[in-house]
Tab-separated table of C-alpha atoms in Angstrom:
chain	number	residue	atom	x	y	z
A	1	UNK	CA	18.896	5.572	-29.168
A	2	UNK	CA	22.000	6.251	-27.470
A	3	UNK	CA	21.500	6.489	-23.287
A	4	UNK	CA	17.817	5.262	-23.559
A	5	UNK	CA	17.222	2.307	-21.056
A	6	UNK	CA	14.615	0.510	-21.980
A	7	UNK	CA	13.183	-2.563	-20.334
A	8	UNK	CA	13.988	-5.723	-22.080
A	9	UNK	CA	12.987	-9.698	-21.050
A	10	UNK	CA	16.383	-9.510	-19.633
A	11	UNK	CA	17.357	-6.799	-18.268
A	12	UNK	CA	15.940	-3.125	-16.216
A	13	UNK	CA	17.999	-0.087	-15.820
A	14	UNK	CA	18.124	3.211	-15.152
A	15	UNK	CA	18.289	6.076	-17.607
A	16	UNK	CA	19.725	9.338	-15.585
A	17	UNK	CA	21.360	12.264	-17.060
A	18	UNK	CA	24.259	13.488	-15.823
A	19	UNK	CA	23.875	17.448	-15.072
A	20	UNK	CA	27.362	17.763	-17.126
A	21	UNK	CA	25.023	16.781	-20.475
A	22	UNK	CA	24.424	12.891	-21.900
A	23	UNK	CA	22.930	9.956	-20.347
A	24	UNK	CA	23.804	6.896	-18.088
A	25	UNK	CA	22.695	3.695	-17.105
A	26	UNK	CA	22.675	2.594	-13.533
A	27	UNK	CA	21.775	-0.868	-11.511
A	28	UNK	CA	20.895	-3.033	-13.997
A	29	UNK	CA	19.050	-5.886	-12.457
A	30	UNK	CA	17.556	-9.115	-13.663
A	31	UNK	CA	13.991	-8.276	-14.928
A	32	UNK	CA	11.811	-10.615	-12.861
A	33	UNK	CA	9.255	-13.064	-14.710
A	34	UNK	CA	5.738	-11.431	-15.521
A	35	UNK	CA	3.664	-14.366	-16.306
A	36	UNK	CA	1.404	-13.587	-13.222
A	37	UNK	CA	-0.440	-10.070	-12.294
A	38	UNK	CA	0.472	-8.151	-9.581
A	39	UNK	CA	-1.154	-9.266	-6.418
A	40	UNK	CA	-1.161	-12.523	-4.421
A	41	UNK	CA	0.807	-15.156	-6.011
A	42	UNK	CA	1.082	-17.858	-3.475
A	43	UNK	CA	0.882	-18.650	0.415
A	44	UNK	CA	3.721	-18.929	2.308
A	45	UNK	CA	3.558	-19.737	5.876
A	46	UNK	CA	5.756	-18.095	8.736
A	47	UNK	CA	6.561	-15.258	6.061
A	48	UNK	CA	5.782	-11.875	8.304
A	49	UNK	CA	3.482	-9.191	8.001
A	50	UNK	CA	3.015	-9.756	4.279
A	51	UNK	CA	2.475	-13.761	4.480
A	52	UNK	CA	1.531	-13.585	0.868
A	53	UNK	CA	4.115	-13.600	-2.048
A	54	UNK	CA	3.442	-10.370	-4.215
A	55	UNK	CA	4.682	-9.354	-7.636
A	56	UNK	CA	5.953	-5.150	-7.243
A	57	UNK	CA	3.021	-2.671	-9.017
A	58	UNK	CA	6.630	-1.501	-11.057
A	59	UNK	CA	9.589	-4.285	-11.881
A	60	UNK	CA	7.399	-7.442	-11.546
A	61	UNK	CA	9.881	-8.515	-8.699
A	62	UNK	CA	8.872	-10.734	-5.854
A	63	UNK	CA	7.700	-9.401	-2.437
A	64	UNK	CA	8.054	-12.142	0.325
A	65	UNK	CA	7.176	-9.563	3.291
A	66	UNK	CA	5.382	-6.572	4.279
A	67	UNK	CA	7.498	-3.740	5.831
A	68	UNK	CA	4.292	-2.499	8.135
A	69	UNK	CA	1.335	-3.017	8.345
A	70	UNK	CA	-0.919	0.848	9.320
A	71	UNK	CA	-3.965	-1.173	10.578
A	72	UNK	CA	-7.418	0.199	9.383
A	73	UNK	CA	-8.151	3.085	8.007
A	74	UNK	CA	-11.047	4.899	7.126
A	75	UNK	CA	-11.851	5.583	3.541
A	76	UNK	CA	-13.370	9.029	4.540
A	77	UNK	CA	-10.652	11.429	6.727
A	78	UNK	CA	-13.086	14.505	7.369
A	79	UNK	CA	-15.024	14.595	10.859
A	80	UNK	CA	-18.385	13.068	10.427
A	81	UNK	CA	-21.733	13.655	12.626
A	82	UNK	CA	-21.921	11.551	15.402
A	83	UNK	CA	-25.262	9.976	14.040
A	84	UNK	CA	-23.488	8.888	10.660
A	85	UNK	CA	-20.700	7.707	12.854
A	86	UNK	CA	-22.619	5.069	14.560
A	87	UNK	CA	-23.203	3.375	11.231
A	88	UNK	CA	-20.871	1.117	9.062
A	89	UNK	CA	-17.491	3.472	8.376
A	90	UNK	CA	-15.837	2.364	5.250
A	91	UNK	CA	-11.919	1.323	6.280
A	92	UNK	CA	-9.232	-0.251	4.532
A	93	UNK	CA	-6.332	-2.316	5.532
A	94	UNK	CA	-3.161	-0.424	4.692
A	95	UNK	CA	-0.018	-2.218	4.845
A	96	UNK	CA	3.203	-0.978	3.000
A	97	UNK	CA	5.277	-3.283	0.832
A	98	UNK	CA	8.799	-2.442	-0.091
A	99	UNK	CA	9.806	-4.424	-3.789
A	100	UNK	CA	13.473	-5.783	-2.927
A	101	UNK	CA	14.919	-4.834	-6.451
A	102	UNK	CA	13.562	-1.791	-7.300
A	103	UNK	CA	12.819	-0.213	-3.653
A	104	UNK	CA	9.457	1.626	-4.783
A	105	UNK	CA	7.242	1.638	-1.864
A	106	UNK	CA	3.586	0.855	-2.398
A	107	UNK	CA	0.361	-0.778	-0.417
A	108	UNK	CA	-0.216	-4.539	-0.283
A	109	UNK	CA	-3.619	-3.891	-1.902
A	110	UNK	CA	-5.088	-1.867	-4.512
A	111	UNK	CA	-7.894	0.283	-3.238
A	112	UNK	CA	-9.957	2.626	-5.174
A	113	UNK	CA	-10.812	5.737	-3.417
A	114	UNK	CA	-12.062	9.201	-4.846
A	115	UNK	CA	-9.875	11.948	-4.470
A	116	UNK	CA	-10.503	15.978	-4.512
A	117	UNK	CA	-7.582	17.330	-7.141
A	118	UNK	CA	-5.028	19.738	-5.715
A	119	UNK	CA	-5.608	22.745	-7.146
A	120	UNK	CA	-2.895	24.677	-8.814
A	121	UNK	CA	-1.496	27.874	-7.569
A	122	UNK	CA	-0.554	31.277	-9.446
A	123	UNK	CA	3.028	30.770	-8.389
A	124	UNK	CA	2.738	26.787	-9.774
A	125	UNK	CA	2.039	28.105	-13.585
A	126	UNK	CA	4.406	31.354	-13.528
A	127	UNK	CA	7.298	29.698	-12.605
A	128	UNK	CA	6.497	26.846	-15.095
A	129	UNK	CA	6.222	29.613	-17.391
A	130	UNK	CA	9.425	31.759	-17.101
A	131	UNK	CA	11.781	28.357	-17.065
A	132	UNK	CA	10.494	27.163	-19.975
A	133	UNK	CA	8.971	30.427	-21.619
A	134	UNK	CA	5.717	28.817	-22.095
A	135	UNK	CA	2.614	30.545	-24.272
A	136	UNK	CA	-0.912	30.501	-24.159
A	137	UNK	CA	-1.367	29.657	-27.660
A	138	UNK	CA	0.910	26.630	-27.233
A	139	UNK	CA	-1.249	22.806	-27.372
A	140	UNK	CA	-1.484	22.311	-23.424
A	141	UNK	CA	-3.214	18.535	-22.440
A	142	UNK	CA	-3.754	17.783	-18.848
A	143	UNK	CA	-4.600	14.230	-17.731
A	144	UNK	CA	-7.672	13.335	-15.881
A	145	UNK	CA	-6.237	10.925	-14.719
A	146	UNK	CA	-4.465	13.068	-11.897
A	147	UNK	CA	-3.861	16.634	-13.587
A	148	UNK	CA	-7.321	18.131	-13.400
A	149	UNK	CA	-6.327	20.330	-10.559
A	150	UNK	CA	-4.054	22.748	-13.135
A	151	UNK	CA	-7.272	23.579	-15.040
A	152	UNK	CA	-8.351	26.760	-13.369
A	153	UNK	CA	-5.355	28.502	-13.165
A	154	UNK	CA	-4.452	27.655	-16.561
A	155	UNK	CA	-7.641	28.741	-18.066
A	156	UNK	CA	-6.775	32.434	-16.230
A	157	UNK	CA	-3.186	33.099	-17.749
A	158	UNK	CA	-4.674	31.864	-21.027
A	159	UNK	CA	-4.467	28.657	-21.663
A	160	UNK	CA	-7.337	26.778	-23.809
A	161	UNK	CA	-5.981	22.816	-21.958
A	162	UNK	CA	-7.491	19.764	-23.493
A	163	UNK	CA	-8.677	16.978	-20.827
A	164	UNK	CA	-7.589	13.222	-21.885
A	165	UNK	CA	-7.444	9.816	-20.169
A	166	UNK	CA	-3.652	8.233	-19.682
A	167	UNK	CA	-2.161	5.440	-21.701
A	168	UNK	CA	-1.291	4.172	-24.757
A	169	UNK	CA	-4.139	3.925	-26.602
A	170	UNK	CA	-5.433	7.005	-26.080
A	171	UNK	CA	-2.308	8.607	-26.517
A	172	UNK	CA	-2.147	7.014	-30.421
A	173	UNK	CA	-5.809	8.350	-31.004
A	174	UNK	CA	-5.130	11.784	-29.767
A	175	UNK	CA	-1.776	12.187	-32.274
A	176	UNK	CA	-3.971	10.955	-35.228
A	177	UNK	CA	-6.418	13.872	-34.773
A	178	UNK	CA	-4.516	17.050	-32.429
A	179	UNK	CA	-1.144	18.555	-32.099
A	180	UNK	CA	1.008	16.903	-29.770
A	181	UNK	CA	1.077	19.057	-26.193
A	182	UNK	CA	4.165	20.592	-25.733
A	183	UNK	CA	3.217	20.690	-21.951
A	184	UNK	CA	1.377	17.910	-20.401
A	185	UNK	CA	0.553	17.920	-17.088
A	186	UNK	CA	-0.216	14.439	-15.114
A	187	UNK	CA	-0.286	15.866	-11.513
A	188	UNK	CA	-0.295	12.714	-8.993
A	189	UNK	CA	-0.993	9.814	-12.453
A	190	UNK	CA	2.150	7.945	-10.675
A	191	UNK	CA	0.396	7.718	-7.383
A	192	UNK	CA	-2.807	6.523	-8.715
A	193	UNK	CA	-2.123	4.628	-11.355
A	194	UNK	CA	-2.918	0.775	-11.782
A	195	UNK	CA	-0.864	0.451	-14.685
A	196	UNK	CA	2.160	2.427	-14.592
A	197	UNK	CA	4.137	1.498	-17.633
A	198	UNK	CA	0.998	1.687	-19.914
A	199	UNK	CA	0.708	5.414	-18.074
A	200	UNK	CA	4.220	6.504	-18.624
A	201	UNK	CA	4.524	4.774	-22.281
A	202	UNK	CA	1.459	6.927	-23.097
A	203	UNK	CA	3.129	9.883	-21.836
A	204	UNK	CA	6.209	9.279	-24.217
A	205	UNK	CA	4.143	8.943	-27.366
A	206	UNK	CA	1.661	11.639	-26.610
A	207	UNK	CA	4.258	14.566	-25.293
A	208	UNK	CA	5.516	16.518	-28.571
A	209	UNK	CA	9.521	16.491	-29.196
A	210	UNK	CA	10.543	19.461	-26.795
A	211	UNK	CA	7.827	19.659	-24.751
A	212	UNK	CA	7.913	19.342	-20.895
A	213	UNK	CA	5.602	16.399	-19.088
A	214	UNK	CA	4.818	17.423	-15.145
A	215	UNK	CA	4.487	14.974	-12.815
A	216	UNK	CA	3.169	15.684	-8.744
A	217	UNK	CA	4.736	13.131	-5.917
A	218	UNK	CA	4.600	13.392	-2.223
A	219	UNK	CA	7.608	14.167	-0.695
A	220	UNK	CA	8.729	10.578	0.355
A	221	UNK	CA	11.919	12.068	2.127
A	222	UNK	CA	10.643	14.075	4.220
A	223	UNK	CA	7.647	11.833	4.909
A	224	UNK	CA	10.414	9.349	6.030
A	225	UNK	CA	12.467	11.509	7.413
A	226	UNK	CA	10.059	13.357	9.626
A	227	UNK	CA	8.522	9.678	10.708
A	228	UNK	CA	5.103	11.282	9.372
A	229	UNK	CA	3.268	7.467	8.666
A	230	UNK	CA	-0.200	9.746	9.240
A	231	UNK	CA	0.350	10.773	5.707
A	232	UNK	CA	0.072	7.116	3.953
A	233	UNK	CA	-3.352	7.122	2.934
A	234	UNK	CA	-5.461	4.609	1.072
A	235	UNK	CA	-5.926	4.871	-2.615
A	236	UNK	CA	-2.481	5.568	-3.591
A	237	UNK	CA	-0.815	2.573	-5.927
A	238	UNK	CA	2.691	3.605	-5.280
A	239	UNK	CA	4.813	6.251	-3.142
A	240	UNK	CA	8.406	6.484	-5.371
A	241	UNK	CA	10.984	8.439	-3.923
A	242	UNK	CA	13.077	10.435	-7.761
A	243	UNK	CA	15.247	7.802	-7.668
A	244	UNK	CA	12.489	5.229	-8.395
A	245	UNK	CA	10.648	7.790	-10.282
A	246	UNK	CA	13.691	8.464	-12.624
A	247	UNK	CA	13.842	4.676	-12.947
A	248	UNK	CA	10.281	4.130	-14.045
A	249	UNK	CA	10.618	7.255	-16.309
A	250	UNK	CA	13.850	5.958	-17.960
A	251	UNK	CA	12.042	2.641	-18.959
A	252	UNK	CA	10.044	4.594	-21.380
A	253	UNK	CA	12.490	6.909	-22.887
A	254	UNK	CA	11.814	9.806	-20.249
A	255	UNK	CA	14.303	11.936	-17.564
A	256	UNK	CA	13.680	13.958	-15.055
A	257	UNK	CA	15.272	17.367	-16.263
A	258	UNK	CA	14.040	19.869	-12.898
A	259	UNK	CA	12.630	19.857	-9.739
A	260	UNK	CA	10.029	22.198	-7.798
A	261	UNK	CA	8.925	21.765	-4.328
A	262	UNK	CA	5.648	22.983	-3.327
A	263	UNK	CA	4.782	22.421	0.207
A	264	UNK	CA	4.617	18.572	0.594
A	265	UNK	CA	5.084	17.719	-2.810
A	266	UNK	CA	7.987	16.615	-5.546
A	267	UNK	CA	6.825	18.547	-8.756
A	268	UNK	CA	9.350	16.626	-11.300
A	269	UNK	CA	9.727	18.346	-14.503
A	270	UNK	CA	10.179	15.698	-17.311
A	271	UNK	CA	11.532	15.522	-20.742
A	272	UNK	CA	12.256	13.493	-23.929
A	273	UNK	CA	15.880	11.561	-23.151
A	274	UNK	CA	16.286	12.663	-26.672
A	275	UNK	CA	15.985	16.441	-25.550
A	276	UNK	CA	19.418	17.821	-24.895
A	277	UNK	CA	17.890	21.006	-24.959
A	278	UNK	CA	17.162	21.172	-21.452
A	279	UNK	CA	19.986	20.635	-18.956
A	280	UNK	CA	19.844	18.803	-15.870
A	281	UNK	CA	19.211	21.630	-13.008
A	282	UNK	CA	21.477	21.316	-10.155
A	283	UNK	CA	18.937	20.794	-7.704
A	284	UNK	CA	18.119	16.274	-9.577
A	285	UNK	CA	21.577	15.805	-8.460
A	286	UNK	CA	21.810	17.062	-5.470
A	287	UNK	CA	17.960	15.875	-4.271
A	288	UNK	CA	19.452	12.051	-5.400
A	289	UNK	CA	22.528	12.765	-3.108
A	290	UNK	CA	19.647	13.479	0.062
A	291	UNK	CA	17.677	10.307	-1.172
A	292	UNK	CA	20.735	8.499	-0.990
A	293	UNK	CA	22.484	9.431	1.968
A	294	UNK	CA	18.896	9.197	4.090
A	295	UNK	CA	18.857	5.239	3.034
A	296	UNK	CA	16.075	5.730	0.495
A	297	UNK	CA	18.095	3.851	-2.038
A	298	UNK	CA	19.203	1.093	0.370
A	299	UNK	CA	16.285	0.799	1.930
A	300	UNK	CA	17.465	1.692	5.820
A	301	UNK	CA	15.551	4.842	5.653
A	302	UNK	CA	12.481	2.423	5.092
A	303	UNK	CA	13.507	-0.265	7.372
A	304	UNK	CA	13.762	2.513	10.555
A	305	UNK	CA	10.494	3.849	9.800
A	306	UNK	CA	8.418	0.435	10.469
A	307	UNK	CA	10.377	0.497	13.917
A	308	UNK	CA	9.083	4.065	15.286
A	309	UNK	CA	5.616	2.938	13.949
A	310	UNK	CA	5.675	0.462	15.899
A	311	UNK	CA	7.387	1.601	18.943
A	312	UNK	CA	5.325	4.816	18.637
A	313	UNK	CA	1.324	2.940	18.146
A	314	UNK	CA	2.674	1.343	21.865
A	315	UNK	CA	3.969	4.071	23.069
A	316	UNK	CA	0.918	6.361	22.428
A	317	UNK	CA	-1.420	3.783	23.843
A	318	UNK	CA	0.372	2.904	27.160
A	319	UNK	CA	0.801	6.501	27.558
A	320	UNK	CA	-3.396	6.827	27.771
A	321	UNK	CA	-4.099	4.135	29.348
A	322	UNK	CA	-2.109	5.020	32.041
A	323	UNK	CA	-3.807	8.456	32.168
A	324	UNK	CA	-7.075	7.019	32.272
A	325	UNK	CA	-5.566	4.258	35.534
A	326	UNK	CA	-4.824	7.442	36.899
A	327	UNK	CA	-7.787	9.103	36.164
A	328	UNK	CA	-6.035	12.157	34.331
A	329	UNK	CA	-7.598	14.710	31.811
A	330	UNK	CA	-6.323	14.322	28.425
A	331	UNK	CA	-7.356	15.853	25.061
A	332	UNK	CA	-5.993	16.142	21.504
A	333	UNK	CA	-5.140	18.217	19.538
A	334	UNK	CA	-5.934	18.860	15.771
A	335	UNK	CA	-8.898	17.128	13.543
A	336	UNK	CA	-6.386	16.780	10.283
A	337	UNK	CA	-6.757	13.863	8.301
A	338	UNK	CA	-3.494	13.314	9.361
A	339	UNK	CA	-4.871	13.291	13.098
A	340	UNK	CA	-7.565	10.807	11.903
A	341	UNK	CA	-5.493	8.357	9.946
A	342	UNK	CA	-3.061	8.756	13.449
A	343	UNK	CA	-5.850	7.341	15.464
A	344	UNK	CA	-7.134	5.364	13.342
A	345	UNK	CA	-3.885	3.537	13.030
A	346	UNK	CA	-3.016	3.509	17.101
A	347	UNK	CA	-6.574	2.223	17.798
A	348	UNK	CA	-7.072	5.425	19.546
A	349	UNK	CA	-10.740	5.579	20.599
A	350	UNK	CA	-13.327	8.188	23.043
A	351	UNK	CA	-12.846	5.522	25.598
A	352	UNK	CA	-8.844	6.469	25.847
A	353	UNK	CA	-8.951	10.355	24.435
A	354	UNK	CA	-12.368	11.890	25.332
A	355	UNK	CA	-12.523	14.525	22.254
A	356	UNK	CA	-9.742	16.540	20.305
A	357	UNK	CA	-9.617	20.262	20.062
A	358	UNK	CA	-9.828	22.435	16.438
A	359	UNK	CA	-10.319	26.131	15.800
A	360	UNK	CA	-12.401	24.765	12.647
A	361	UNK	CA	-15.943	25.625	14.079
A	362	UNK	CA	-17.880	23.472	11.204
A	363	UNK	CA	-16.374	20.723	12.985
A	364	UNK	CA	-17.083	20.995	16.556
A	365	UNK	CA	-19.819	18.227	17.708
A	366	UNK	CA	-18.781	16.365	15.160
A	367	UNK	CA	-16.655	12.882	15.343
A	368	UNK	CA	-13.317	11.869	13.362
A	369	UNK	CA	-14.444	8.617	11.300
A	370	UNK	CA	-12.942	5.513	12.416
A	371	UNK	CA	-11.848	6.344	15.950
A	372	UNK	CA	-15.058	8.041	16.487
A	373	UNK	CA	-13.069	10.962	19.108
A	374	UNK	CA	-15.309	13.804	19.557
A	375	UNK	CA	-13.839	17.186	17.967
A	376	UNK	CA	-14.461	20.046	20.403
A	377	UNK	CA	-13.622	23.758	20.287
A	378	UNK	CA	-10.613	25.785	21.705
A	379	UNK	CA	-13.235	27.159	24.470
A	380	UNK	CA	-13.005	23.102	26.036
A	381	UNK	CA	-9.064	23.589	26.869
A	382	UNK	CA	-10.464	26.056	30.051
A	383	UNK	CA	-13.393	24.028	30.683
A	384	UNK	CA	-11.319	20.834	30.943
A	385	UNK	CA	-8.302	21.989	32.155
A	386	UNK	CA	-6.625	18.625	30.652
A	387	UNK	CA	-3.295	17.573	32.248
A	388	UNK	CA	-1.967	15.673	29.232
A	389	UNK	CA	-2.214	17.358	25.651
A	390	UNK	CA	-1.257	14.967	22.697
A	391	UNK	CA	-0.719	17.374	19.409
A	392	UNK	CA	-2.402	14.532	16.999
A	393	UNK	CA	-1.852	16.911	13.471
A	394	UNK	CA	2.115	17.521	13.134
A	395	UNK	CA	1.748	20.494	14.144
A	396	UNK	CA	5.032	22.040	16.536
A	397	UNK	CA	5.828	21.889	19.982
A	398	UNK	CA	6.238	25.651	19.683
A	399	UNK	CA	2.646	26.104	18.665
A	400	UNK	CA	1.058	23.288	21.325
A	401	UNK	CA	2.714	25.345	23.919
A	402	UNK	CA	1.355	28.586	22.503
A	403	UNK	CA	-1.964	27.390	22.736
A	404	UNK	CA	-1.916	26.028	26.209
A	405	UNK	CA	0.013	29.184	27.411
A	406	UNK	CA	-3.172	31.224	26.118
A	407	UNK	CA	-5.762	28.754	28.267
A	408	UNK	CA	-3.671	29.235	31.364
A	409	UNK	CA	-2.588	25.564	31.179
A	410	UNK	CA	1.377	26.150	32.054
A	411	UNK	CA	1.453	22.941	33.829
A	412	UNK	CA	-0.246	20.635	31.805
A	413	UNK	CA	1.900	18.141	29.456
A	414	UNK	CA	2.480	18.174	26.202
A	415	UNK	CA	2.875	14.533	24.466
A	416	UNK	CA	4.468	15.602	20.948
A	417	UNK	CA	3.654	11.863	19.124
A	418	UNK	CA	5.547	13.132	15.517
A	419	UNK	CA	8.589	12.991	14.406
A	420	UNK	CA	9.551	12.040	17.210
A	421	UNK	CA	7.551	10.776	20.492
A	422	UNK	CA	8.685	12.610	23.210
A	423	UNK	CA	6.542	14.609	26.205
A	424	UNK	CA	7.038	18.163	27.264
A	425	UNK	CA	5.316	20.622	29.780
A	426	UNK	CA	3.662	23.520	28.586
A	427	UNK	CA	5.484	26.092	30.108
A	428	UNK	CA	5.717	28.121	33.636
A	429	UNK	CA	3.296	30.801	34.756
């Protein structure tokens, strides 16, 4: 099939289409030996953070090091009662690999961990919809796998969806006994999967000849970009920026032919390589140009954000345990599970920050799992009257300042931790 790249014992490319029409193929590399599973191959003293040789979850290559290493972090993100707090809390170790050859960015271990399905939005299915004049009577298949969020909504414009399982086998079953969907939804399968090529092969045979496959990714660039390491969570196999998506996708005969950005995410809209019916929207090329030019592709991008994690866990604790030498008031601010995996990951606990503040009043007298900080109301800004702030959930210097301003706290400090540690004051009277 001319343009198709598909992995061979020799050889892995990349299929991308040009937006001018056709296909090409891109850093061909060596295909690494796959006698071995993915995992811990052998130990190798003196290596770094990842001491243990691993195989990548994508392009089999060798890993000899870890890029950083998160520290612990609790399974469970959402503020727990301080009774079920003092019990056992369920943590894993996350540290981020970064494969060599094929740069896709995933955690040293494979953890299993339950998560809720985004949930789908009007706007999500209408624009799907009027690009590629979609109808309700049309075979729709959503994967449980990671889809299951898109149910809803579709069942309210219409749609009758059929829920399967990824991969090849089930993919062969379904085309024996249903019409092929000519819009398949996997949501985040690429994240979660533990077996991506058996996930995207699937894909290939089950999506009809046309039809449109949509796939959900974080937004790795701005992630990196932003320095926002509270957003790696556990449970995720792999965080790809496009380019390594469009790589994995080309190995099976797939290309990305449109992007969406919902808040957070990548929404890649995916195609047939066969399908020239659907031309290659402006907006692949020039997101590949961003991916590129940040250092996602070279892997500098990667390579500075393991430096401000580290530089910013020290920074963050020297800066409160020199408030508490100096006996200073400090609080936090936000209860996200951003702000617990942040924490979590500084070794942040009551003894340094005595409780965190959140307008969420199911929360208050409650702790944040892991570090165990106490989440108290807006109400405890005027009863503490804290002289050092530290916004824990992302969340603006222009809002952190708002805040304060309405407590009366002009002269308190402001520790911004994300993007970029820096500390401000509040404001004047």
């Amino acid at each position: 099939m001319p343009g198709h790249a598909h992995a061979t014992a020799a050889t892995l490319g990349r299929c991308i289409r040009d937006p001018g029409g056709g296909h090409r193929r891109v850093a061909d590399r060596p295909w690494p030996a796959r006698g071995a599973a993915a995992g811990w191959r052998k130990w190798r003293p003196g290596a770094g953070p990842g001491a243990a040789i691993r195989a990548c979850r994508a392009c089999g290559a060798l890993i000899h090091a870890g890029l950083v290493d998160l520290g612990l972090m609790p399974v469970t993100v959402a503020p727990v009662s301080p009774t079920a707090a003092a019990e056992p809390v369920a943590a894993v170790g996350l540290e981020l690999l970064l494969c060599p050859d094929c740069r896709l960015l995933q955690p040293a271990h494979r953890v299993t961990v339950p998560a809720e399905p985004r949930l789908a939005t009007e706007r999500c299915v209408t624009t799907l919809i009027a690009r590629f004049q979609l109808r309700p009577d049309m075979p729709v298949t959503v994967l449980a796998d990671g889809g299951a969020g898109w149910l809803p909504m579709l069942r309210r414009f219409g749609f009758t969806p059929g829920l399967a399982r990824s991969g090849t086998a089930v993919a062969q079953r379904l085309r024996e006994v249903t019409a092929p969907p000519g819009l398949l939804l996997a949501g985040d399968a690429i994240g979660r999967s533990a077996a991506l090529p058996d996930l995207l092969e699937g894909i290939r045979q089950l999506l009809a000849p046309g039809g449109i496959a949509v796939f959900d990714l974080p937004d790795l660039l701005r992630v990196v970009e932003a320095n926002r390491f509270d957003l790696f969570c556990p449970g995720r196999n792999a965080w790809p920026s496009l380019l390594v998506a469009e790589m994995l996708l080309g190995q099976h005969g797939l290309v990305v032919c449109g992007l969406v950005r919902p808040p957070g995410l990548l929404r890649l809209l995916v195609c047939h390589a066969e399908d020239h019916g659907k031309p290659v929207g402006s907006e692949v090329a020039a997101r590949r140009a961003a991916e590129r030019v940040a250092g996602l592709e070279s892997g500098e991008a990667y390579q500075r954000l393991a430096e401000v994690v580290l530089e910013t866990r020290a920074a963050v604790f020297d800066l409160l345990l020199a408030a508490r030498r100096d006996d200073r008031q400090v609080l936090g601010l936000g209860a996200s599970a951003a702000a617990a995996r942040l924490l979590a990951g500084c070794g942040i606990g009551p003894g340094l920050l005595p409780g965190t503040v959140d307008a969420h009043p199911p929360w208050h007298g409650m702790v944040l799992p892991g570090s165990r900080v106490p989440v108290v109301p807006p109400e405890a800004l005027a009863a503490v009257v804290p002289d050092l702030v530290l916004v824990l959930d992302g969340r603006p210097a222009s809002e952190a300042r708002q805040l304060l301003g309405e407590a009366g706290l002009w002269t308190a400090r402001i520790a911004v931790i994300l993007p970029k540690f820096q500390i401000i004051r509040a404001g004047t009277a």
